[in-house]
Short mmCIF file of C-alpha atoms in Angstrom, two decimals:
data_model
loop_
_atom_site.label_atom_id
_atom_site.label_comp_id
_atom_site.label_asym_id
_atom_site.label_seq_id
_atom_site.Cartn_x
_atom_site.Cartn_y
_atom_site.Cartn_z
CA ASP O 1 51.72 198.43 -168.81
CA THR O 2 51.96 194.64 -168.88
CA GLY O 3 49.89 193.94 -171.98
CA VAL O 4 46.63 192.03 -172.28
CA SER O 5 45.93 189.63 -169.42
CA GLN O 6 43.46 186.75 -169.23
CA ASP O 7 42.18 184.68 -166.35
CA PRO O 8 42.15 181.77 -165.83
CA ARG O 9 44.88 180.39 -168.06
CA HIS O 10 43.41 176.90 -167.97
CA LYS O 11 39.91 175.64 -167.23
CA ILE O 12 38.69 172.06 -167.13
CA THR O 13 34.94 171.63 -166.82
CA LYS O 14 32.34 168.95 -167.24
CA ARG O 15 29.86 169.04 -170.08
CA GLY O 16 26.80 171.06 -169.17
CA GLN O 17 28.56 173.38 -166.71
CA ASN O 18 28.85 177.14 -167.16
CA VAL O 19 32.24 178.84 -167.38
CA THR O 20 33.32 182.49 -167.37
CA PHE O 21 36.59 183.97 -168.60
CA ARG O 22 37.99 187.42 -167.91
CA CYS O 23 40.12 189.69 -170.10
CA ASP O 24 41.91 192.89 -169.08
CA PRO O 25 43.01 194.87 -172.16
CA ILE O 26 45.89 197.30 -172.53
CA SER O 27 44.71 200.31 -170.53
CA GLU O 28 44.62 202.93 -173.30
CA HIS O 29 42.91 200.65 -175.84
CA ASN O 30 39.19 201.20 -176.33
CA ARG O 31 38.64 198.21 -178.63
CA LEU O 32 38.46 194.66 -177.34
CA TYR O 33 38.05 191.41 -179.28
CA TRP O 34 37.41 187.76 -178.47
CA TYR O 35 38.67 184.94 -180.70
CA ARG O 36 38.62 181.15 -180.49
CA GLN O 37 41.46 178.94 -181.70
CA THR O 38 41.47 175.17 -182.14
CA LEU O 39 44.52 173.01 -182.77
CA GLY O 40 46.12 173.61 -186.16
CA GLN O 41 43.86 176.54 -187.00
CA GLY O 42 44.23 180.28 -186.90
CA PRO O 43 42.16 182.32 -184.44
CA GLU O 44 38.48 182.77 -185.41
CA PHE O 45 36.65 185.98 -184.53
CA LEU O 46 33.85 185.78 -181.98
CA THR O 47 32.91 189.33 -180.95
CA TYR O 48 34.11 192.92 -180.70
CA PHE O 49 33.56 195.83 -178.30
CA GLN O 50 34.23 199.52 -178.73
CA ASN O 51 34.26 200.88 -175.21
CA GLU O 52 31.26 199.22 -173.54
CA ALA O 53 29.26 198.67 -176.74
CA GLN O 54 29.25 195.23 -178.36
CA LEU O 55 29.29 196.18 -182.04
CA GLU O 56 29.83 192.91 -183.84
CA LYS O 57 29.15 189.21 -183.20
CA SER O 58 30.16 186.21 -185.29
CA ARG O 59 27.75 183.51 -186.34
CA LEU O 60 30.07 181.26 -184.31
CA LEU O 61 28.73 182.93 -181.18
CA SER O 62 25.70 180.77 -180.41
CA ASP O 63 23.08 181.77 -177.85
CA ARG O 64 25.05 179.82 -175.23
CA PHE O 65 27.81 182.43 -175.46
CA SER O 66 27.56 185.89 -173.98
CA ALA O 67 30.15 188.62 -173.63
CA GLU O 68 30.11 191.85 -171.66
CA ARG O 69 32.33 194.86 -171.13
CA PRO O 70 30.34 196.74 -168.49
CA LYS O 71 32.51 199.79 -167.90
CA GLY O 72 34.52 199.78 -171.08
CA SER O 73 37.51 198.27 -169.32
CA PHE O 74 37.71 194.51 -168.63
CA SER O 75 35.50 192.02 -170.44
CA THR O 76 33.97 188.66 -169.58
CA LEU O 77 33.02 185.79 -171.87
CA GLU O 78 30.53 183.28 -170.49
CA ILE O 79 29.70 179.92 -172.02
CA GLN O 80 26.56 178.25 -170.70
CA ARG O 81 25.84 174.52 -170.86
CA THR O 82 29.29 173.73 -172.22
CA GLU O 83 29.71 171.07 -174.90
CA GLN O 84 32.80 169.07 -175.87
CA GLY O 85 32.97 171.09 -179.09
CA ASP O 86 33.63 174.20 -177.02
CA SER O 87 37.08 172.89 -176.10
CA ALA O 88 39.53 175.43 -177.53
CA MET O 89 41.86 178.30 -176.68
CA TYR O 90 39.90 181.50 -176.07
CA LEU O 91 41.94 184.56 -176.95
CA CYS O 92 41.32 188.17 -176.08
CA ALA O 93 42.90 191.05 -177.98
CA SER O 94 42.79 194.83 -177.76
CA SER O 95 43.64 197.69 -180.09
CA ALA O 96 43.58 201.44 -180.39
CA ALA O 97 40.93 203.11 -182.54
CA VAL O 98 41.09 203.09 -186.33
CA PHE O 99 42.95 206.09 -187.75
CA PHE O 100 41.93 207.49 -191.14
CA GLY O 101 40.59 204.11 -192.22
CA GLN O 102 43.77 202.22 -191.41
CA ALA O 103 43.62 199.36 -188.98
CA TYR O 104 45.75 199.34 -185.89
CA GLU O 105 47.26 196.03 -184.87
CA GLN O 106 45.57 193.90 -182.25
CA TYR O 107 47.58 192.75 -179.23
CA PHE O 108 46.67 189.35 -177.88
CA GLY O 109 46.62 187.96 -174.38
CA PRO O 110 48.00 184.56 -173.39
CA GLY O 111 44.62 182.87 -173.83
CA THR O 112 42.42 180.63 -171.71
CA ARG O 113 42.64 176.94 -172.58
CA LEU O 114 39.19 175.35 -172.06
CA THR O 115 38.80 171.58 -171.86
CA VAL O 116 35.27 170.17 -171.66
CA THR O 117 35.13 166.56 -170.46
CA GLU K 1 34.39 186.50 -198.77
CA ASP K 2 37.74 187.53 -197.27
CA GLN K 3 40.22 184.66 -197.23
CA VAL K 4 43.85 184.00 -196.26
CA THR K 5 45.95 181.02 -197.38
CA GLN K 6 49.40 180.34 -195.98
CA SER K 7 52.09 178.09 -197.39
CA PRO K 8 53.86 175.91 -196.67
CA GLU K 9 51.96 174.38 -193.74
CA ALA K 10 55.28 173.35 -192.17
CA LEU K 11 58.90 174.21 -192.89
CA ARG K 12 62.05 172.72 -191.45
CA LEU K 13 65.29 174.69 -191.83
CA GLN K 14 68.85 174.28 -190.70
CA GLU K 15 70.24 177.14 -188.63
CA GLY K 16 71.45 179.82 -191.03
CA GLU K 17 69.35 178.55 -193.97
CA SER K 18 67.26 181.50 -195.22
CA SER K 19 63.74 181.01 -196.60
CA SER K 20 60.36 182.68 -197.14
CA LEU K 21 56.82 182.06 -195.95
CA ASN K 22 53.89 182.94 -198.19
CA CYS K 23 50.52 184.50 -197.36
CA SER K 24 47.99 184.80 -200.22
CA TYR K 25 44.89 186.85 -199.53
CA THR K 26 41.55 187.79 -201.03
CA VAL K 27 39.90 190.80 -199.46
CA SER K 28 37.39 193.45 -200.45
CA GLY K 29 39.71 196.41 -199.92
CA LEU K 30 42.74 195.93 -197.70
CA ARG K 31 42.86 197.98 -194.52
CA GLY K 32 45.87 196.12 -193.17
CA LEU K 33 47.84 192.86 -193.35
CA PHE K 34 49.34 191.59 -190.12
CA TRP K 35 52.01 189.03 -189.25
CA TYR K 36 52.08 187.34 -185.87
CA ARG K 37 54.32 184.78 -184.21
CA GLN K 38 52.75 182.17 -181.94
CA ASP K 39 54.64 179.88 -179.58
CA PRO K 40 52.94 176.65 -178.37
CA GLY K 41 50.28 177.30 -175.73
CA LYS K 42 50.60 181.09 -175.98
CA GLY K 43 48.73 183.92 -177.64
CA PRO K 44 49.89 185.40 -180.96
CA GLU K 45 52.65 188.01 -180.69
CA PHE K 46 52.42 190.96 -183.06
CA LEU K 47 55.28 191.34 -185.57
CA PHE K 48 54.34 193.65 -188.49
CA THR K 49 51.55 195.65 -190.10
CA LEU K 50 51.59 196.34 -193.86
CA TYR K 51 49.07 198.67 -195.49
CA SER K 52 49.85 199.00 -199.19
CA ALA K 53 51.56 197.14 -202.04
CA GLY K 54 55.29 197.72 -202.13
CA GLU K 55 55.57 198.30 -198.41
CA GLU K 56 58.31 196.48 -196.47
CA LYS K 57 59.00 196.15 -192.74
CA GLU K 58 62.04 194.62 -191.01
CA LYS K 59 62.78 193.37 -187.52
CA GLU K 60 66.00 191.54 -186.72
CA ARG K 61 66.10 188.48 -189.02
CA LEU K 62 62.55 188.99 -190.33
CA LYS K 63 61.39 191.06 -193.28
CA ALA K 64 57.78 191.32 -194.44
CA THR K 65 56.77 192.45 -197.93
CA LEU K 66 53.39 193.08 -199.55
CA THR K 67 51.95 192.92 -203.06
CA LYS K 68 48.33 193.30 -204.17
CA LYS K 69 47.71 189.57 -203.78
CA GLU K 70 50.24 188.22 -201.31
CA SER K 71 52.72 188.88 -198.58
CA PHE K 72 56.02 187.20 -197.84
CA LEU K 73 57.83 186.80 -194.55
CA HIS K 74 61.52 186.42 -195.31
CA ILE K 75 63.69 184.83 -192.62
CA THR K 76 67.41 185.48 -192.99
CA ALA K 77 69.93 183.21 -191.26
CA PRO K 78 67.35 181.81 -188.82
CA LYS K 79 68.23 180.61 -185.33
CA PRO K 80 66.53 177.85 -183.31
CA GLU K 81 64.72 180.50 -181.26
CA ASP K 82 62.86 181.54 -184.43
CA SER K 83 60.99 178.23 -184.29
CA ALA K 84 57.27 179.00 -183.93
CA THR K 85 54.03 179.17 -185.90
CA TYR K 86 53.80 182.30 -188.05
CA LEU K 87 50.28 183.59 -188.66
CA CYS K 88 49.12 186.02 -191.33
CA ALA K 89 45.87 187.97 -190.99
CA VAL K 90 43.99 190.62 -192.96
CA LYS K 91 41.43 193.26 -192.17
CA GLY K 92 39.25 194.43 -195.05
CA TYR K 93 36.79 197.20 -195.73
CA GLY K 94 33.87 194.84 -196.39
CA GLY K 95 30.80 195.64 -194.31
CA ALA K 96 31.35 197.05 -190.82
CA THR K 97 33.69 194.31 -189.77
CA ASN K 98 36.59 194.97 -187.45
CA LYS K 99 37.70 191.36 -187.25
CA LEU K 100 40.98 189.89 -188.39
CA ILE K 101 40.79 186.96 -190.82
CA PHE K 102 43.62 184.56 -190.11
CA GLY K 103 45.31 181.88 -192.14
CA THR K 104 46.13 178.52 -190.60
CA GLY K 105 49.77 179.43 -190.14
CA THR K 106 53.18 178.05 -191.08
CA LEU K 107 54.91 175.93 -188.47
CA LEU K 108 58.62 176.72 -188.65
CA ALA K 109 61.25 174.48 -187.07
CA VAL K 110 64.89 175.63 -187.12
CA GLN K 111 67.37 172.94 -186.26
CA PRO K 112 70.83 173.77 -184.83
#
């Protein structure tokens, strides 16, 4: 197992274009998360999947953002009609299920750096 | 609302000079407090999970402790390779959330 992987690592796009990012979680993890991180800030939660079900979405996730996890394995995050404010590092994380109310740690991928020009 | 505050924002140490990073939190029932290390341009790397006050975890030169209101990351005799941003995050029981709430991090620079 090589950990969480993300593709691409870097993406430069022009304002108004659509972009799609992919995340492959650790194979035995059924929970998958997307976060966004801007310079000097900690990661901010975007959305969460348990298996193929999207169970939680942040108010940060406008209607231009959509995420899927079709077979409960890899996930994609699509941003439509990109804006300069979307420039950030997009991080994917995965974790095992919660055990007796305790929270298992989330393991992060290397991130996709998006630059909107 | 769950909240995490880290201090200091930046810390510069000489190699071998021990110090502590602080993470103060407000959460509606703590399910877990997490420390991560993040190198520039990379994703956060998991270090420790703490669940209850009084708990301590150690790894090499790092030791994390937890009280009911804050956590400390103690760095003993740091080396230049310990230079990174250290992030603290909490997960609470409020609502149905499964998200981590992160602080803004402490940027640590260890000079040889």
